[in-house]
Each structure stands twice: as structure tokens, then as C-alpha cells.
């Protein structure tokens, strides 16, 4: 019966449902069931719907190994994830958005870790060499990113979360970090802050350059004093960020900070409290918002949103289009910052 799985008489284990299982349950031929699951137009829609319903009910999953032998495809999209903590919930947001897009497609999302200290090209090279996926998604691009070069050389479908400065166009989904830093800096200047500090991303990443450029553009327009935190980034341990900010407050060298990550912003807020200062009176902070973590914190600070789940959904859309051979114009996307400034 549909919904029931038989146990092997020799092993006692529940056997995996097959096309024959569906055929028996529906009274159809195995070839008809196979074509129905592939949405073949010669099979009536009513029959296709009945076959899909039974397949879902009994938990039928296509044999990926057999598919790979037959078609050369894996039906896998690999997401290369570098664990990092300065952007809270980055991995879970990315996986949630990608999974939502791929849910009703033939593709499975497989996460490939890129461990700290490991050459970021290694996971990509491993996937290519062993043909573990039909496409690759990765993040944290560099201006001359070697992963992009490698994948372009092999004409292998991919999309990056972030841009590069390579001459050859490639698929990407990015966030306008120039505009983020520009809006954040202008906000601080409009509030009367005259000694501004940027806590930027590591300089190796492309978005670090964009953020610095936006910050400096606003600085040049106003002529206020500034500092880009030396030897310190959003990836630095929070205690180092706290000590740095406290030292600047103590010396009277900072009254406004732009934080490219929520963890660094929390460390700055701790320094404000430790220094006996008040947000909105002595100092102001503008932080990038990637989670609701600051929404219930008081006193409130100004934030500019980067919607990571929406970005991941766009990454999923783009990679599916890339697999289908879409034009480059459909494969490049830049999300815009959304200011979430508190009421004064």
C-alpha cells in the first residue's frame, strides 16, 4: 500500500522505495512512472500528479548514483562555507535561503566546509577533480579571486557572494558595501560627530575595499577627522575591538563609529559602557544589521540592513539560471542597503 515500506526478509531493514514500488501502487508500468516523474508532456497531467503524490507518500528518492552514471550529472549544488563568527548567523541564513529556492528542484544542497587556515581554492579544486557537484556557490571574494579564475577556466557553473576585479565577467550576488559605509558615515556626520572610526573587513576581501571607499567618500565631502582602525577588523576577537574602542574614547579620539559587523558593534557598545559614555550623547554607532539581535537592545543604535536570506535566495536563482545557460546580464545582482535609523 502507498505509505508503507517493506522490510527485507534477509536483513530486516526497510527497503528503499523504487520505481517498481510506485508502479505496483499505481497500477502503471515502470516506464510510465519514470516518464511521469520527469514531467514528460506525453503523460497526462492527472497521471503525473498521481505518481508524484504516491512518490512523496512512500518517500521515493531517485538513485543519484544511477542518475550520475546515466546522465553525467550529480544533481548537487555545493555551497563552500568558511565558518566565521563576525557576521552572526551567516551560514544558517545562507543555507535557509538556498534551500528555499532549491526545494522543488532536482538539486540537493551540499555544504563543503572551508576550514580556517585552509587554502580557499582546495575545496573548489576537490569538487572539480571528483565531479562532486553540478555547480558551486561560495562567498568572501577577493579582488583577483583564484577560485573564480579556476572555475572560469573550466567553464564550470558557479556564482559568488561578492564581486571581484577580474576582467572576465562572472556570476555574482553582492551587497553595496560602498553605499553602506557612505550612508553610515553621512549619518554620523549629520548627527554632529567629527571624529569618526571605521572598523572594516579584512583588506584581502573585495568588500573591504568597497567599504573603505564609501567611508572615505563621505569623509572627503565633510573634512572631519577620521581613522580606519589599524591592525583591527570585524574578524578580530571582540575583546580586542573593545579595548581599541575604549582607548580611542579615553583619548577623546572617537565620537562616531561605523561597524561592518554586529559582533564588532557589540564590542564597541561594551567599550562605551565601560568608558562611562552614553550613546546618542557622547558617541554614536552605525552598524550593519544582518540579524534582529539589536532590535531589542537598549539604547538603540542606528543600523543599515543587509538581508542575507534574500541574498541567498538570489544566489539560488542565479545558479539555476547559470546551469540553464542564461545571459550574463541575468547573473549579476547587487543588493542595496536599507537604513534602519532610530528616532532621535
XYZ file of C-alpha atoms in Angstrom, residues 81-91 116 140 233-238 260-266 290-291 293:
29
model
C 31.181 27.701 3.563
C 34.009 29.295 5.510
C 32.994 29.300 9.196
C 33.331 32.786 10.673
C 31.682 34.492 13.613
C 31.827 38.233 12.906
C 28.611 38.059 10.838
C 26.116 36.388 13.125
C 24.092 33.618 11.516
C 25.799 33.938 8.124
C 25.877 30.201 7.436
C 40.246 28.263 8.922
C 34.063 36.191 0.625
C 38.930 44.242 11.522
C 35.459 42.829 12.041
C 37.169 39.419 12.292
C 39.302 40.488 15.263
C 38.431 38.998 18.666
C 35.685 41.084 20.320
C 30.837 46.406 9.386
C 29.598 43.569 11.593
C 27.275 43.037 14.550
C 29.876 41.355 16.764
C 32.257 44.301 16.439
C 29.340 46.670 17.145
C 28.550 44.799 20.371
C 22.236 41.008 9.394
C 20.041 39.604 12.208
C 19.803 40.791 17.515
